Amino acid sequence: MLAEHGVERGLIGPREVDRLWERHVLNSAVIGERVGDGVRVVDVGSGAGLPGIPLAIARPDLSVTLVEPMARRVAWLDEVVETLALSSVTVLRGRAEEPSVRSRVAGADVVTARAVAPLAKLCGWCLPLLRTGGVLVALKGASAAEEIDRDRQAIGRLGGGAPRVESCGDAVLEVPTTVVVVERVKSAGGRDRSGRTRKDQDAHRG
C-alpha cells in the first residue's frame, strides 16, 4: 500500500519507492529483536506507519498503539490497519506530550520512534509514556553515538538510564538498523525504582 499510494499522499518521497522494502519496511520490522514477547508498544510520530506497522506485522503477539498528530496521516493509518486486519493495532491522534495522550498510553513497556526528533527532546516526550523499567527504542543513523554524548546528562535528568547504541537485523539487512535504547529508571522528578528521590537516598546514606 505504501509503495502504491505513499508518494501521492505525501507519506514518502518519490526516490524512496525503489528502496522502500529494505530501507523502510525491513528496517522497521527488525527492531522486534529488541522487544520482548507480548508487550505493549507505543509508536510515537508514526507518520506513514513506520516502524509501528511493520513491527506489528512481524510480531503479532504485540499490542501496538500508533500515535500521530496529523489528520491525513491518521486517516492513512486507519485505512492500513483496517485493510490488513491488524486487530492488535490502535491508532490514536495526538502528540506524545499531550496530557490526553499520556493518560491513554501511560505505562507502556516499549516506546518506538523513527526520525522524530533529537534524542533529548525525544526522551522528554517518550519516557513519561513508559512504565519504570520500560524502554525507548529510537531508530537512529550514523550520528547515534554523537547524540548520546551530547544529550546524556539531559536524558538522566528526564529519568532515563545510560543510553546505548544497538544494531538490529544484521542477518537480513545489508545495512543493519541502528537504534538507541534508553530505559526509564525513574521519573523526571528524580524518583528511582524504589520510589525514593535522590535527596532521600543522600539522607539515607548519611
Coordinates of C-alpha atoms in Angstrom, one line a residue:
M1 CA 0.0 0.0 0.0
L2 CA 2.8 2.4 0.8
A3 CA 4.6 1.7 -2.4
E4 CA 1.4 2.3 -4.4
H5 CA -0.1 5.3 -2.6
G6 CA 2.7 6.7 -0.4
V7 CA 4.0 9.4 -2.8
E8 CA 0.7 10.8 -3.9
R9 CA -0.5 11.0 -0.3
G10 CA 2.7 12.8 0.8
L11 CA 3.9 10.0 3.1
I12 CA 7.2 9.2 1.3
G13 CA 9.4 10.9 -1.3
P14 CA 9.5 9.7 -4.9
R15 CA 13.1 8.4 -4.6
E16 CA 12.1 6.2 -1.6
V17 CA 9.8 3.9 -3.7
D18 CA 12.6 1.7 -5.1
R19 CA 14.3 1.2 -1.7
L20 CA 11.1 1.0 0.3
W21 CA 11.3 -2.6 1.3
E22 CA 14.8 -2.7 2.8
R23 CA 15.3 0.9 3.9
H24 CA 11.9 1.4 5.4
V25 CA 9.9 -1.8 5.9
L26 CA 12.6 -4.3 6.9
N27 CA 14.5 -1.5 8.6
S28 CA 11.5 -1.1 10.9
A29 CA 10.4 -4.7 11.3
V30 CA 13.8 -5.9 12.6
I31 CA 13.6 -3.7 15.8
G32 CA 11.4 -6.5 17.0
E33 CA 14.7 -8.1 18.1
R34 CA 14.8 -5.5 20.9
V35 CA 11.1 -6.1 22.0
G36 CA 10.0 -8.7 24.5
D37 CA 7.2 -11.1 24.0
G38 CA 3.6 -10.0 24.3
V39 CA 4.3 -6.5 25.5
R40 CA 2.6 -3.2 24.9
V41 CA 4.3 -0.9 22.4
V42 CA 3.6 2.8 21.6
D43 CA 4.9 4.2 18.3
V44 CA 5.3 7.9 18.6
G45 CA 5.1 10.1 15.5
S46 CA 4.0 7.1 13.4
G47 CA 3.6 9.1 10.2
A48 CA 3.4 6.5 7.4
G49 CA 3.3 3.8 9.9
L50 CA 7.0 3.3 10.4
P51 CA 8.1 1.5 12.4
G52 CA 4.8 0.6 14.1
I53 CA 3.0 -1.3 11.3
P54 CA 5.9 -3.4 10.0
L55 CA 6.7 -4.3 13.7
A56 CA 3.0 -5.3 14.3
I57 CA 3.0 -7.5 11.2
A58 CA 6.3 -9.2 12.1
R59 CA 5.3 -9.5 15.8
P60 CA 1.5 -10.2 16.0
D61 CA 2.0 -11.0 19.7
L62 CA 2.5 -7.3 20.4
S63 CA -0.2 -4.7 21.3
V64 CA 0.8 -1.6 19.3
T65 CA -0.6 1.9 19.5
L66 CA 0.3 4.3 16.7
V67 CA 0.4 8.0 17.9
E68 CA 0.2 10.6 15.1
P69 CA -1.0 14.2 15.3
M70 CA -1.8 14.9 11.6
A71 CA -5.3 14.1 10.4
R72 CA -4.4 12.9 6.9
R73 CA -1.8 10.5 8.3
V74 CA -4.2 9.2 10.9
A75 CA -6.7 8.5 8.1
W76 CA -3.9 6.6 6.3
L77 CA -3.0 4.6 9.4
D78 CA -6.7 3.8 10.0
E79 CA -7.0 2.6 6.4
V80 CA -3.9 0.4 6.6
V81 CA -4.9 -1.2 9.9
E82 CA -8.4 -2.0 8.5
T83 CA -7.1 -3.3 5.2
L84 CA -4.5 -5.5 6.8
A85 CA -6.9 -6.6 9.6
L86 CA -4.3 -5.7 12.3
S87 CA -6.5 -6.4 15.3
S88 CA -3.7 -5.7 17.7
V89 CA -3.1 -2.2 16.4
T90 CA -4.8 1.0 17.7
V91 CA -4.5 4.4 16.0
L92 CA -4.5 7.5 18.3
R93 CA -4.5 11.0 17.1
G94 CA -2.4 13.4 19.1
R95 CA 1.1 14.2 20.3
A96 CA 3.1 12.3 22.8
E97 CA 3.5 15.3 25.1
E98 CA -0.3 16.0 25.3
P99 CA -1.9 15.0 28.7
S100 CA -4.8 13.3 26.9
V101 CA -2.4 11.0 25.0
R102 CA -0.2 10.4 28.1
S103 CA -3.3 9.3 30.1
R104 CA -4.3 6.8 27.3
V105 CA -1.0 5.1 26.8
A106 CA 1.0 5.6 30.0
G107 CA 2.7 2.5 31.4
A108 CA 3.9 1.2 28.1
D109 CA 6.6 -1.5 28.0
V110 CA 8.2 -0.1 24.9
V111 CA 8.1 3.2 23.0
T112 CA 9.4 3.3 19.5
A113 CA 10.2 6.4 17.3
R114 CA 11.8 6.9 13.9
A115 CA 13.1 10.2 12.6
V116 CA 11.0 12.2 15.0
A117 CA 13.4 14.5 17.0
P118 CA 16.8 14.8 18.6
L119 CA 17.4 12.3 21.3
A120 CA 17.0 14.6 24.4
K121 CA 13.7 16.0 23.1
L122 CA 12.5 12.6 22.1
C123 CA 13.2 11.3 25.7
G124 CA 11.2 14.2 27.1
W125 CA 8.2 13.1 25.1
C126 CA 8.6 9.4 25.3
L127 CA 10.0 8.4 28.7
P128 CA 6.8 9.6 30.5
L129 CA 4.8 7.1 28.5
L130 CA 6.8 4.2 29.8
R131 CA 6.5 2.2 33.0
T132 CA 9.6 2.1 35.2
G133 CA 11.9 -0.4 33.5
G134 CA 10.3 0.1 30.1
V135 CA 12.5 1.1 27.2
L136 CA 12.6 3.7 24.4
V137 CA 13.8 2.2 21.2
A138 CA 14.7 5.1 18.8
L139 CA 15.8 4.4 15.3
K140 CA 18.8 6.5 14.6
G141 CA 21.5 6.7 12.0
A142 CA 25.3 7.2 12.0
S143 CA 25.0 10.1 14.4
A144 CA 23.6 8.0 17.2
A145 CA 26.8 8.0 19.3
E146 CA 27.2 11.7 18.9
E147 CA 23.6 12.3 20.0
I148 CA 24.3 10.2 23.1
D149 CA 27.4 12.1 24.0
R150 CA 25.6 15.4 23.6
D151 CA 22.4 14.5 25.4
R152 CA 23.5 12.0 28.1
Q153 CA 23.0 14.4 31.1
A154 CA 19.7 15.7 29.8
I155 CA 18.4 12.1 29.4
G156 CA 19.4 11.4 33.0
R157 CA 17.5 14.4 34.3
L158 CA 14.5 13.2 32.4
G159 CA 14.6 9.8 34.2
G160 CA 16.5 7.8 31.6
G161 CA 19.3 5.3 32.3
A162 CA 22.5 5.2 30.3
P163 CA 21.6 5.2 26.6
R164 CA 23.2 2.5 24.5
V165 CA 23.6 2.0 20.7
E166 CA 22.5 -1.4 19.4
S167 CA 22.2 -3.0 16.0
C168 CA 19.2 -4.9 14.6
G169 CA 18.8 -7.0 11.5
D170 CA 22.4 -7.9 11.0
A171 CA 21.4 -11.2 9.4
V172 CA 18.9 -9.8 6.9
L173 CA 19.9 -6.3 6.1
E174 CA 23.0 -5.1 4.1
V175 CA 23.0 -2.0 6.4
P176 CA 21.6 -3.0 9.8
T177 CA 19.2 -0.8 11.7
T178 CA 20.9 1.4 14.4
V179 CA 18.8 2.0 17.4
V180 CA 19.4 3.9 20.7
V181 CA 17.9 2.1 23.7
V182 CA 17.0 4.1 26.8
E183 CA 15.5 2.6 29.9
R184 CA 13.2 4.6 32.1
V185 CA 14.8 4.2 35.5
K186 CA 13.0 7.0 37.4
S187 CA 10.5 9.8 37.0
A188 CA 11.7 13.2 35.7
G189 CA 11.3 14.4 39.3
G190 CA 14.1 12.1 40.3
R191 CA 12.5 9.1 41.9
D192 CA 14.2 5.8 41.3
R193 CA 12.6 2.3 41.2
S194 CA 12.3 2.2 45.0
G195 CA 10.3 5.5 44.9
R196 CA 13.0 7.5 46.6
T197 CA 14.2 10.8 45.3
R198 CA 18.0 11.5 45.1
K199 CA 17.6 13.7 48.2
D200 CA 16.0 10.7 50.0
Q201 CA 18.9 8.5 49.0
D202 CA 21.5 11.0 50.2
A203 CA 19.8 11.3 53.6
H204 CA 19.6 7.6 53.9
R205 CA 23.3 7.2 53.2
G206 CA 24.0 10.0 55.8

